[in-house]
Coordinates of C-alpha atoms in Angstrom, one line a residue:
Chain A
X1 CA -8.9 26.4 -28.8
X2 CA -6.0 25.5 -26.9
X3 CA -6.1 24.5 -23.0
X4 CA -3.5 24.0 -20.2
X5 CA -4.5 21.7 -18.0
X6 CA -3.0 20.9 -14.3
X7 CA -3.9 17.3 -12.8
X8 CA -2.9 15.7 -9.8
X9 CA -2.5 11.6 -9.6
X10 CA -1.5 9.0 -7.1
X11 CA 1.3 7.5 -9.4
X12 CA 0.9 4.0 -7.3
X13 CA -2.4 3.1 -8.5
X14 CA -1.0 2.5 -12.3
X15 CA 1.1 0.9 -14.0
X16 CA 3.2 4.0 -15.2
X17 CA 2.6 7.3 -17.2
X18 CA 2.7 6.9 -21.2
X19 CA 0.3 4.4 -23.0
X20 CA 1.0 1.0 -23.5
X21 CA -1.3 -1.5 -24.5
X22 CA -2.7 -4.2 -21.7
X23 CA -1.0 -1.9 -19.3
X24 CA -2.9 0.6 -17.2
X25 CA -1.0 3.8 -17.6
X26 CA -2.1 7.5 -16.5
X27 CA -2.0 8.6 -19.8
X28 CA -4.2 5.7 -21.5
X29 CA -6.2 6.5 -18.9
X30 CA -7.0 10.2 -19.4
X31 CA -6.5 9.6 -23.3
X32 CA -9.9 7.2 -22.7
X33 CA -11.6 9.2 -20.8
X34 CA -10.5 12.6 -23.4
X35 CA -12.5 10.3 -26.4
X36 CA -15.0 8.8 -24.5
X37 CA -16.1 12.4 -23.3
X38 CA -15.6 13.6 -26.9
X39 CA -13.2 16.2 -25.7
X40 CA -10.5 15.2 -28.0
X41 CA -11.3 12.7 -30.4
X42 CA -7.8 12.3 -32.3
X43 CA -4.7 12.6 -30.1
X44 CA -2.3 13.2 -33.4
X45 CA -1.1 17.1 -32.8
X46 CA -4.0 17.9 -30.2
X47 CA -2.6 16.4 -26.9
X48 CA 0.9 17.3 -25.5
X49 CA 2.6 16.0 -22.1
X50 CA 4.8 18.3 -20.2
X51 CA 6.5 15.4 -18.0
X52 CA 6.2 11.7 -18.3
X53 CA 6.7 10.6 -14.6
X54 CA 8.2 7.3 -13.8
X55 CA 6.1 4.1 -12.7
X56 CA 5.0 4.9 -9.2
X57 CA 5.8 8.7 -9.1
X58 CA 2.6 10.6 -8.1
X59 CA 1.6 14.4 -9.5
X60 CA -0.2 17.6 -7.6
X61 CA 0.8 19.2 -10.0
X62 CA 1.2 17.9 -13.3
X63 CA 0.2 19.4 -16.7
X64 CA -0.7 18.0 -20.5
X65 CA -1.9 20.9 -23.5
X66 CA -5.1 19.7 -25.3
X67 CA -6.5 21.2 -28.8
X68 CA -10.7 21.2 -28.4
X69 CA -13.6 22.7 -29.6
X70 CA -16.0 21.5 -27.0
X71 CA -17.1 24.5 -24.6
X72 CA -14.6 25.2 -22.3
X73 CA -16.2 25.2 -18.9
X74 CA -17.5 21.2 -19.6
X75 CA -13.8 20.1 -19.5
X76 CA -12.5 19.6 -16.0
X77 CA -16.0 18.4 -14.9
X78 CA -16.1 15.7 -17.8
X79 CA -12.8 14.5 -16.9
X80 CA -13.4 14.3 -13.6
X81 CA -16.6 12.3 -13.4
X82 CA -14.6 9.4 -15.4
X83 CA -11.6 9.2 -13.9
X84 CA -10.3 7.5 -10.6
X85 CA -7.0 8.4 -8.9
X86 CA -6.8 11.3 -11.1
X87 CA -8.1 14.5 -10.6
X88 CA -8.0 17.3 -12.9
X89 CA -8.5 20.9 -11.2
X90 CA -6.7 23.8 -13.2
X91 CA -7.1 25.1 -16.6
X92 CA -5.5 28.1 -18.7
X93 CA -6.0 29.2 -22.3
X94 CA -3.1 28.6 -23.9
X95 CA -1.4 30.4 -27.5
X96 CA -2.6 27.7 -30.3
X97 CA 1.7 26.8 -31.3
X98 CA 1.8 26.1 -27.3
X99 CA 3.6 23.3 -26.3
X100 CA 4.3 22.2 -22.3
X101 CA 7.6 20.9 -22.5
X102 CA 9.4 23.5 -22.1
X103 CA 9.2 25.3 -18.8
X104 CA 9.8 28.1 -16.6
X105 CA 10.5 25.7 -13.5
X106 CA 9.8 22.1 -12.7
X107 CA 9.4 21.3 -8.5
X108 CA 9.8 17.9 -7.2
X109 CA 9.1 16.8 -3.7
X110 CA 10.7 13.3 -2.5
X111 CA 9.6 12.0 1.2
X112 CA 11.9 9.4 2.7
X113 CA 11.1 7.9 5.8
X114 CA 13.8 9.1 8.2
X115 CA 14.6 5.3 10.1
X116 CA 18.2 6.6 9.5
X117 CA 18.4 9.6 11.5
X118 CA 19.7 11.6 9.1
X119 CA 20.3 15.2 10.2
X120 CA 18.3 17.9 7.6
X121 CA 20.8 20.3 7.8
X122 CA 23.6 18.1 7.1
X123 CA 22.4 16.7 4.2
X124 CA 21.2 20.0 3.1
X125 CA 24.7 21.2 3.5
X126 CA 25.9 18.5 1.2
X127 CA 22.7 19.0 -1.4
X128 CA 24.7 22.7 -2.2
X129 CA 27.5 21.0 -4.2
X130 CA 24.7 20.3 -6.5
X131 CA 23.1 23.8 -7.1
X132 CA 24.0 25.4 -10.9
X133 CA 25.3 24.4 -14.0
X134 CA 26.7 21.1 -14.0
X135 CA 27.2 17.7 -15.9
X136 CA 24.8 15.7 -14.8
X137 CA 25.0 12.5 -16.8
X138 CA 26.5 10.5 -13.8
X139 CA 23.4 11.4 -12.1
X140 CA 20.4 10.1 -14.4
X141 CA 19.9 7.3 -16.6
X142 CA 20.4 8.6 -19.9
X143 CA 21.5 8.0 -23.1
X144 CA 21.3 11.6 -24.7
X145 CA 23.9 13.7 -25.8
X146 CA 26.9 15.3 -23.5
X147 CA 25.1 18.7 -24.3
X148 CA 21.5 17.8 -23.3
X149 CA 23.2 16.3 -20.0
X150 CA 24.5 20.2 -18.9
X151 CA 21.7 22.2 -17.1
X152 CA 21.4 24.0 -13.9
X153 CA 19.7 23.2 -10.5
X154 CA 18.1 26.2 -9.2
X155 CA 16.9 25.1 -5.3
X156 CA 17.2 22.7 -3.1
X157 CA 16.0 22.2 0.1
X158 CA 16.1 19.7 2.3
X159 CA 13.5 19.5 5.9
X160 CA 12.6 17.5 8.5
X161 CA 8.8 17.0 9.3
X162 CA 6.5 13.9 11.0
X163 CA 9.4 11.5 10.7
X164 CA 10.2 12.5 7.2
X165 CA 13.1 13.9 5.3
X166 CA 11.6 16.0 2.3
X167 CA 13.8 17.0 -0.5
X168 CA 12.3 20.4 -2.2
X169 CA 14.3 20.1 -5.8
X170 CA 13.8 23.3 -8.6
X171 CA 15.0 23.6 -12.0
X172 CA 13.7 24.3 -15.3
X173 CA 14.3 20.5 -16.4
X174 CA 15.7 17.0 -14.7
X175 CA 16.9 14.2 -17.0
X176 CA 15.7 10.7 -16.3
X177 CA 15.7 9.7 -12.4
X178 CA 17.9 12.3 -11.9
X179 CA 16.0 13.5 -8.5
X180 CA 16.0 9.6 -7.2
X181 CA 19.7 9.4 -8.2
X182 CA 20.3 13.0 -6.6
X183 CA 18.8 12.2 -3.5
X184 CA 20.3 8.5 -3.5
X185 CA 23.7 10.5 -4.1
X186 CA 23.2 13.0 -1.1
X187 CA 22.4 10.2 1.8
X188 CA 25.5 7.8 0.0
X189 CA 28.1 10.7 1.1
X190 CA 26.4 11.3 4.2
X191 CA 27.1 8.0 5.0
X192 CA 30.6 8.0 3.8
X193 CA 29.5 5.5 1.3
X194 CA 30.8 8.5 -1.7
X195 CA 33.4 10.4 -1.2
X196 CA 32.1 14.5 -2.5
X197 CA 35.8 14.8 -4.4
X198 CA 34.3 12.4 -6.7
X199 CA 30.8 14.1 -6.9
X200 CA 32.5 17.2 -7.7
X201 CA 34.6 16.0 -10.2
X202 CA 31.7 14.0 -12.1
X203 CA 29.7 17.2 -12.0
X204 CA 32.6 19.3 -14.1
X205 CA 32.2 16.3 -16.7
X206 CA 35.1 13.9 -15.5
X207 CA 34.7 10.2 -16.0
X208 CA 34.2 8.6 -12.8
X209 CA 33.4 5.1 -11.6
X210 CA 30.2 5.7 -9.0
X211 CA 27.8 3.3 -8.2
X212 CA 24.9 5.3 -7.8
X213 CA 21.2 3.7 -7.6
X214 CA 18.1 5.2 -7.6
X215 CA 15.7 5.5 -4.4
X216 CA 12.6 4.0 -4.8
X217 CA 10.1 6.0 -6.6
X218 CA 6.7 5.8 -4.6
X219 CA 8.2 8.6 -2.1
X220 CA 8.8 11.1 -5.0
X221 CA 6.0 14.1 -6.0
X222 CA 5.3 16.6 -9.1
X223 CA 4.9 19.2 -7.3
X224 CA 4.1 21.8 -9.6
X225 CA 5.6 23.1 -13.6
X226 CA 5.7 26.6 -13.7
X227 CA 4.9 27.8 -17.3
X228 CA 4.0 31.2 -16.2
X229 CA 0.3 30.5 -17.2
X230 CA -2.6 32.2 -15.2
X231 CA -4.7 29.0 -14.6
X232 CA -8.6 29.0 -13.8
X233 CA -9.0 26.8 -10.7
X234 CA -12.1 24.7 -9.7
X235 CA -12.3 23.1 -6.3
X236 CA -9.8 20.8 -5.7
X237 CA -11.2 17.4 -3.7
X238 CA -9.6 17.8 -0.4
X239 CA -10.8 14.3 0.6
X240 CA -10.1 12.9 -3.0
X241 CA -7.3 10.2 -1.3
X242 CA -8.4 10.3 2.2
X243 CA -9.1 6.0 1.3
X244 CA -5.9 5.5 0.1
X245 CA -4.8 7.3 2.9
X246 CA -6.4 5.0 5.5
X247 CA -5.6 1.8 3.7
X248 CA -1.8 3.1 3.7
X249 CA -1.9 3.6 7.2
X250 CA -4.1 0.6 8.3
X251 CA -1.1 -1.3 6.4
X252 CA 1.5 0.1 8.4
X253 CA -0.3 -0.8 11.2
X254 CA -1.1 -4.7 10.5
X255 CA 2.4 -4.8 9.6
X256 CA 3.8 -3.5 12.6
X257 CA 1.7 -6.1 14.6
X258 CA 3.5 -8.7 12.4
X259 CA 6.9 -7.2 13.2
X260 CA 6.7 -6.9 16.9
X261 CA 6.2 -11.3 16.2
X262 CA 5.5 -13.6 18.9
X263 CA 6.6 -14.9 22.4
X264 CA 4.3 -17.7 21.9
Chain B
X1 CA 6.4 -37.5 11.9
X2 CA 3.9 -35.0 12.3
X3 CA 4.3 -31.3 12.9
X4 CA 2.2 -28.4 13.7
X5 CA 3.7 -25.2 12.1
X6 CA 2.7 -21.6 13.1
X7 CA 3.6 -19.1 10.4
X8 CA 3.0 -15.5 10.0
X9 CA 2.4 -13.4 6.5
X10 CA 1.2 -10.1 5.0
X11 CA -2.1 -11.4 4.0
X12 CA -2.0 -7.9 1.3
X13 CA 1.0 -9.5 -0.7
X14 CA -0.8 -12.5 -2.2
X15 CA -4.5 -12.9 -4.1
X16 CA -5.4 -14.6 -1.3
X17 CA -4.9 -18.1 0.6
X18 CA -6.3 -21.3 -1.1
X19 CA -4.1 -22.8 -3.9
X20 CA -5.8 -21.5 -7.1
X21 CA -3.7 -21.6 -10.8
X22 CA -2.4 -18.2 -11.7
X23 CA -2.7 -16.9 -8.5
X24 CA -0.1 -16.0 -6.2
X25 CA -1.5 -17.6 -2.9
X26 CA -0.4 -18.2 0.8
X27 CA -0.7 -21.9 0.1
X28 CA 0.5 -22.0 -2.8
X29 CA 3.7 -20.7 -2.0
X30 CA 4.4 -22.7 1.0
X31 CA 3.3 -25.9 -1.4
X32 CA 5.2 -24.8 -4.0
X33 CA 8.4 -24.3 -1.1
X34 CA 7.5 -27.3 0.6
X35 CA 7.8 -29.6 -2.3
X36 CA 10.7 -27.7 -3.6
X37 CA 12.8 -28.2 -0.4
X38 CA 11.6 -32.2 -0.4
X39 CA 9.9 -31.6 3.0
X40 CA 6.3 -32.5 1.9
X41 CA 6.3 -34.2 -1.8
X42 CA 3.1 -35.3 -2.0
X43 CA 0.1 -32.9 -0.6
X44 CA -2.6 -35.5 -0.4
X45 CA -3.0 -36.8 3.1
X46 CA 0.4 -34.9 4.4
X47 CA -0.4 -31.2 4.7
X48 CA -3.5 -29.8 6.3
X49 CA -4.4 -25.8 7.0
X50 CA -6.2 -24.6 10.5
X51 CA -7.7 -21.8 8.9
X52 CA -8.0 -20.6 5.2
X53 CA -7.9 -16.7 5.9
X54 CA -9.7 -14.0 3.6
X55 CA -7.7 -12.4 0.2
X56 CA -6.1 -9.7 2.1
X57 CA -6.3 -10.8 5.5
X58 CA -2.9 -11.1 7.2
X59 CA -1.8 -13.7 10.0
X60 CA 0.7 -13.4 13.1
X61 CA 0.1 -17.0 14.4
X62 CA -1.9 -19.6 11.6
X63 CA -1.1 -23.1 11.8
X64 CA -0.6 -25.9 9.7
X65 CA 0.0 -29.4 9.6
X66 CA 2.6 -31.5 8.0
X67 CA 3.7 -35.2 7.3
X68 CA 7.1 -35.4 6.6
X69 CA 10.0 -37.6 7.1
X70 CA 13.0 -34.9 7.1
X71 CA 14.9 -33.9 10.2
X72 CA 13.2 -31.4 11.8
X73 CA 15.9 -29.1 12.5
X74 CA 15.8 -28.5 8.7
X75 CA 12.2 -27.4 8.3
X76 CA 11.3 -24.2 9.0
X77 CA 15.4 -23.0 8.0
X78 CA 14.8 -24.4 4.5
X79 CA 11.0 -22.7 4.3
X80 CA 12.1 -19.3 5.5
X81 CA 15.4 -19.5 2.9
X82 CA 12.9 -19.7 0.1
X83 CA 9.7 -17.5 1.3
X84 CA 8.8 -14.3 1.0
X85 CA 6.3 -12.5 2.9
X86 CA 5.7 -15.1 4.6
X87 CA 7.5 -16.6 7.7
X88 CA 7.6 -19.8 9.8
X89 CA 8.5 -19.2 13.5
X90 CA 7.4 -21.9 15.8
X91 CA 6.7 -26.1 15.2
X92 CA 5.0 -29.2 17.6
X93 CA 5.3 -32.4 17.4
X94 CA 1.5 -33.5 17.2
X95 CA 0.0 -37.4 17.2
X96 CA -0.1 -38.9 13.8
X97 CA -4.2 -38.2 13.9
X98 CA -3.7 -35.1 14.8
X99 CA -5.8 -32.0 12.6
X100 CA -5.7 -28.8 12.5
X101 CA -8.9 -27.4 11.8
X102 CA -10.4 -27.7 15.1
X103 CA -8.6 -25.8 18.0
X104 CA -9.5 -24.8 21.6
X105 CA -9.5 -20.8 20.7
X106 CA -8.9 -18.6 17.6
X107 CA -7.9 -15.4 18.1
X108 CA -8.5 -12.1 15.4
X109 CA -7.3 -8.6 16.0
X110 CA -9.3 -6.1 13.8
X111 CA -7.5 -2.2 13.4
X112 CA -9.7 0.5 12.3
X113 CA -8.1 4.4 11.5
X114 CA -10.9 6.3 14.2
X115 CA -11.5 8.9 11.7
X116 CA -15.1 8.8 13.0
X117 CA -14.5 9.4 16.2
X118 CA -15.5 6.3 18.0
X119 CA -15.5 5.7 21.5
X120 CA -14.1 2.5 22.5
X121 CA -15.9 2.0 25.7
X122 CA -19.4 2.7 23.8
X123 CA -18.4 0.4 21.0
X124 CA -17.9 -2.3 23.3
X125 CA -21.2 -2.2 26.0
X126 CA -22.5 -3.0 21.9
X127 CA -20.3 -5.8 21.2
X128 CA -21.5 -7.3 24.9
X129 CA -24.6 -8.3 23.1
X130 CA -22.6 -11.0 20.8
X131 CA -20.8 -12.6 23.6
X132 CA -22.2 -16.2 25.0
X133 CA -23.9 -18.6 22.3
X134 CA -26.0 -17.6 19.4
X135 CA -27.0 -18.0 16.1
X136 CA -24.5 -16.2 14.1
X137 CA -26.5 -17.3 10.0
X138 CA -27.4 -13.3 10.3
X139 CA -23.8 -12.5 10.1
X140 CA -21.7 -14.6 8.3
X141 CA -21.6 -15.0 4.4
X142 CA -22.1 -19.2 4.6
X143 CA -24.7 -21.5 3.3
X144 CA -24.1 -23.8 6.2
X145 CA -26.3 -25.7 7.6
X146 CA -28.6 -24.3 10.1
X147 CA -26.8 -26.2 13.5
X148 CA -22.9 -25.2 12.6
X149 CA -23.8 -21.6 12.5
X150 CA -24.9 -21.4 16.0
X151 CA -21.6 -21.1 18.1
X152 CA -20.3 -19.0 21.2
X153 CA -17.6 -16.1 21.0
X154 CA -15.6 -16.5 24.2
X155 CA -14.8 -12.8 23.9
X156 CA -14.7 -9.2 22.7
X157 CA -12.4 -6.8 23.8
X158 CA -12.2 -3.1 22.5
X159 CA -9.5 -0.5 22.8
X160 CA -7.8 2.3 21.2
X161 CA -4.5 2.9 20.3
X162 CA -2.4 5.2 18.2
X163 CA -5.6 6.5 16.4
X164 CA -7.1 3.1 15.8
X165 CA -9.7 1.4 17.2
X166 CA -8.5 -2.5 18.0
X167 CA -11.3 -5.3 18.4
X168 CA -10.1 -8.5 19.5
X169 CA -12.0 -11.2 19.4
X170 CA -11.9 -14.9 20.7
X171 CA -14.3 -18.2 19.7
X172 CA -13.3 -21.8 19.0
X173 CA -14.3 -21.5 15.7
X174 CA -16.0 -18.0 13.6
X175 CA -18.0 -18.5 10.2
X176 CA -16.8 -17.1 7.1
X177 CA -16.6 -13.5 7.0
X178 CA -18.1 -13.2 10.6
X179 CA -15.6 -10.9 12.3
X180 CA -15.5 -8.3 9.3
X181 CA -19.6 -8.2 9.6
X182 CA -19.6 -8.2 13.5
X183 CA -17.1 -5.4 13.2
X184 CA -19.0 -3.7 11.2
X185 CA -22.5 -4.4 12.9
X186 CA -21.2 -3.1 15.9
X187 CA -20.3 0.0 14.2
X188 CA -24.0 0.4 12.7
X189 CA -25.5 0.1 15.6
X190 CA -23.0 3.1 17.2
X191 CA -24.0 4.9 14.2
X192 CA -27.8 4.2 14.5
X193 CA -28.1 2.5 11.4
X194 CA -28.7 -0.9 13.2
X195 CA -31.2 -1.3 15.7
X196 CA -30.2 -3.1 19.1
X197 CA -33.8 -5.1 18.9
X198 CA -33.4 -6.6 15.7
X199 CA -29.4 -7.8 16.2
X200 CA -30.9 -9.7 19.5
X201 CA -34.0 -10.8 17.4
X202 CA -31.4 -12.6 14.9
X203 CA -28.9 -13.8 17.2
X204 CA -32.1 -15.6 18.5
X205 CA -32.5 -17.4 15.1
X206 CA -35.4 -14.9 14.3
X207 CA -35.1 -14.1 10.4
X208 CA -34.3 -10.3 10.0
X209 CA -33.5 -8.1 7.1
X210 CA -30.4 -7.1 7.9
X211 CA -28.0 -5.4 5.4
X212 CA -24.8 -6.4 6.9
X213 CA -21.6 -5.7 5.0
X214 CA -17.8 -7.2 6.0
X215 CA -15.3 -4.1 6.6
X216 CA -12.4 -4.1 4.1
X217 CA -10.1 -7.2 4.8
X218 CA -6.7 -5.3 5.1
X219 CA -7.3 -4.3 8.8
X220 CA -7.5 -8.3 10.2
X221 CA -4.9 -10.7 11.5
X222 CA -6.0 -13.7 13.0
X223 CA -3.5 -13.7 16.0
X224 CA -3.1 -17.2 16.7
X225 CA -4.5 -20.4 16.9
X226 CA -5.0 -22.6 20.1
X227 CA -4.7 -26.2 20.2
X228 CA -3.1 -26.8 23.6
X229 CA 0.2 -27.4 22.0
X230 CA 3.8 -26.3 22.9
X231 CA 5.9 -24.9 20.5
X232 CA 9.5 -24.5 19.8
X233 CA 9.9 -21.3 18.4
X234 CA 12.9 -20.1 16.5
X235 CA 14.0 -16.4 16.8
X236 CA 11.4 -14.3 15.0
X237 CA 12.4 -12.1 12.2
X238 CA 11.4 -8.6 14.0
X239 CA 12.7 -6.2 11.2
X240 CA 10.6 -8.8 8.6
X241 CA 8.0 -6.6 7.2
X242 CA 10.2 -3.1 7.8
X243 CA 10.1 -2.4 3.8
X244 CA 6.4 -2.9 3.5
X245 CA 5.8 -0.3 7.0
X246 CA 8.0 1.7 5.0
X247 CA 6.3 1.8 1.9
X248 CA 2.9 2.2 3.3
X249 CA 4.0 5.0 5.6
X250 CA 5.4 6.9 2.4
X251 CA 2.4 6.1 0.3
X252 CA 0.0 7.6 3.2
X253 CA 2.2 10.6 3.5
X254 CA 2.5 11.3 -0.4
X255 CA -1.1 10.8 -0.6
X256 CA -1.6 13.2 2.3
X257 CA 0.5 15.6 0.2
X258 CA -2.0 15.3 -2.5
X259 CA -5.1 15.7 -0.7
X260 CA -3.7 19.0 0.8
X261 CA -4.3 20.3 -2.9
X262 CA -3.2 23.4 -4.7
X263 CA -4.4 26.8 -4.6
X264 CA -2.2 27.7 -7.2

């Protein structure tokens, strides 16, 4: 049988998504665990990624297609007994030529911490010049073809909460950094650092000189890929970072001590 | 010449202090900087550390010594031009016998994230019982003899702030690992997992089974270092360790994100 199955992951905790040997990666790690649990013994043609995410992008909602016999309800627990940082916590029976790259719609989430004070609306405002069908090659790092480059934004919103700027970005695919190289481009023309003629113009497939970098990539979330599945939920650990949590903010905290320095 | 240094680093960048090969040390990169910038060629007999803190502890104020014959102005300029992480703020002149390892007062600031809903007050009529002279063999991780473990804490102070609890704590000199385990022996005995009796039986000298355990490093800075000196201090960096608050912040809000969870 064939099996959807939705996972979240704190992306900092590994060294990136795909395998690579000597390297702990999300996907060597769950590949382990899949064989070790006898869940899916040869990856060839029985395991399928819907989206690769970038070193140091976390998941709530990630998703990878397994082939198994092994009875259905063992899964998630399995999974989750073996692996750390990862948590496994939807699954849906899938058709058996099912593959999770293509999707309905993929949501990203990016949290920027607003020592700027950047005004939501504002950049909102600006974020529309994005929406639709546009050339995005300017905006990713990409080699592929002019034609794989076109594709169509289909939200984004942009809010103001505990400090933070989020950017809420929908579309059925995003080419490589794109949403780091989006964002990066929104708060450049805020700041007067890109002028939006130029934006515009790169968008209808011009050739133009921009400088655009990507923001870092520990803020940045997947949220959720929509593949119009109807996915069997277990329990999902509310508590399942609350360490990482506290070492985070204990961090901040020692740091801040540093900052504020010394008088003597 | 001879010069006291006090220098200030994010004790969580770095594998820990000593100088070990491989590792990516506190003193290891102010060696490796020192020798670099000519100010200290040869270790042996011309640089001596006041305290060796714990992998992941952080400092605002450690000292240490040095016997160079550069001009001083140049020093802590041609440290801080190479350094990262790590940041020299303040130098003494000091007699040509002078070392660093004993001092008048230490001085360690513990943060906790009160997620169990300590009360300060409460948690420090318990500490009380520590202050004065004991034997402290019960709460240190050393294999000392016997007559260096027995030492006096000048004081313990216990507040909150911002959501944390802050201990502060004061002694000439503490034994290895001893604030972590009084930290978290006072928090044992707040819990009830510690009887009262049997901390006051061992700070007698009385052999007790206690199972003591240090609270996670990341949380302590050793504050500064008192040797009755007076320091010229140079502007300190306030906006040092701004990336790493930023990071951390981030990192506690994405993970937040994730523990929120999905109901689908």
């Amino acid at each position: 049988m064939r099996y959807a199955l939705k996972f979240a992951y704190d992306g900092t905790a590994f060294d990136g998504y795909a395998r690579q040997p000597d390297h702990t990666t999300i996907e060597g790690a769950i590949i382990h665990t899949m064989k070790k649990e006898g869940i899916v013994k040869d990856i060839e043609g029985n395991f399928y990624p819907a989206s690769r995410t970038d070193k140091g992008v976390s998941a709530l909602g990630n998703v990878l297609v397994i082939e198994t016999d092994v009875d259905e309800r063992g899964i998630i627990p399995a999974l989750n007994s073996d692996l750390k940082d990862i948590v496994f916590y939807g699954m849906a029976k899938v058709d058996e030529d099912f593959k999770p790259r293509y999707a309905y719609q993929r949501w990203y989430r990016y949290f920027m911490l607003n020592k700027g004070g950047y005004d939501a609306d504002m950049l909102s405002r600006i974020s529309d010049t994005f929406l639709g069908e546009h050339e995005f090659k300017h905006f990713s790092k990409t080699d592929k073809k002019m034609d794989k480059t076109k594709l169509a934004i289909d939200e984004i919103s942009i809010h103001e909460e505990n400090g933070f700027i989020i950017f809420d970005l929908k579309a059925r695919r995003f080419l490589w950094q794109m949403i780091r190289r989006l964002v990066s481009t929104i708060l450049s023309v805020y700041d007067g650092k890109l002028e939006l003629e130029k934006i515009v113009s790169a968008l209808e497939g011009n050739d133009e000189k921009l400088a655009i970098y990507p923001v870092p990539p520990e803020g940045l979330i997947l949220m959720d890929i929509d593949h119009r599945l109807e996915y069997d939920y277990t329990k999902y650990p509310i508590d399942l970072f609350d360490k990482g949590i506290e070492k985070a903010l204990t961090k901040a905290m020692v740091l801040s001590e540093l900052n504020n320095g010394s008088e003597g």
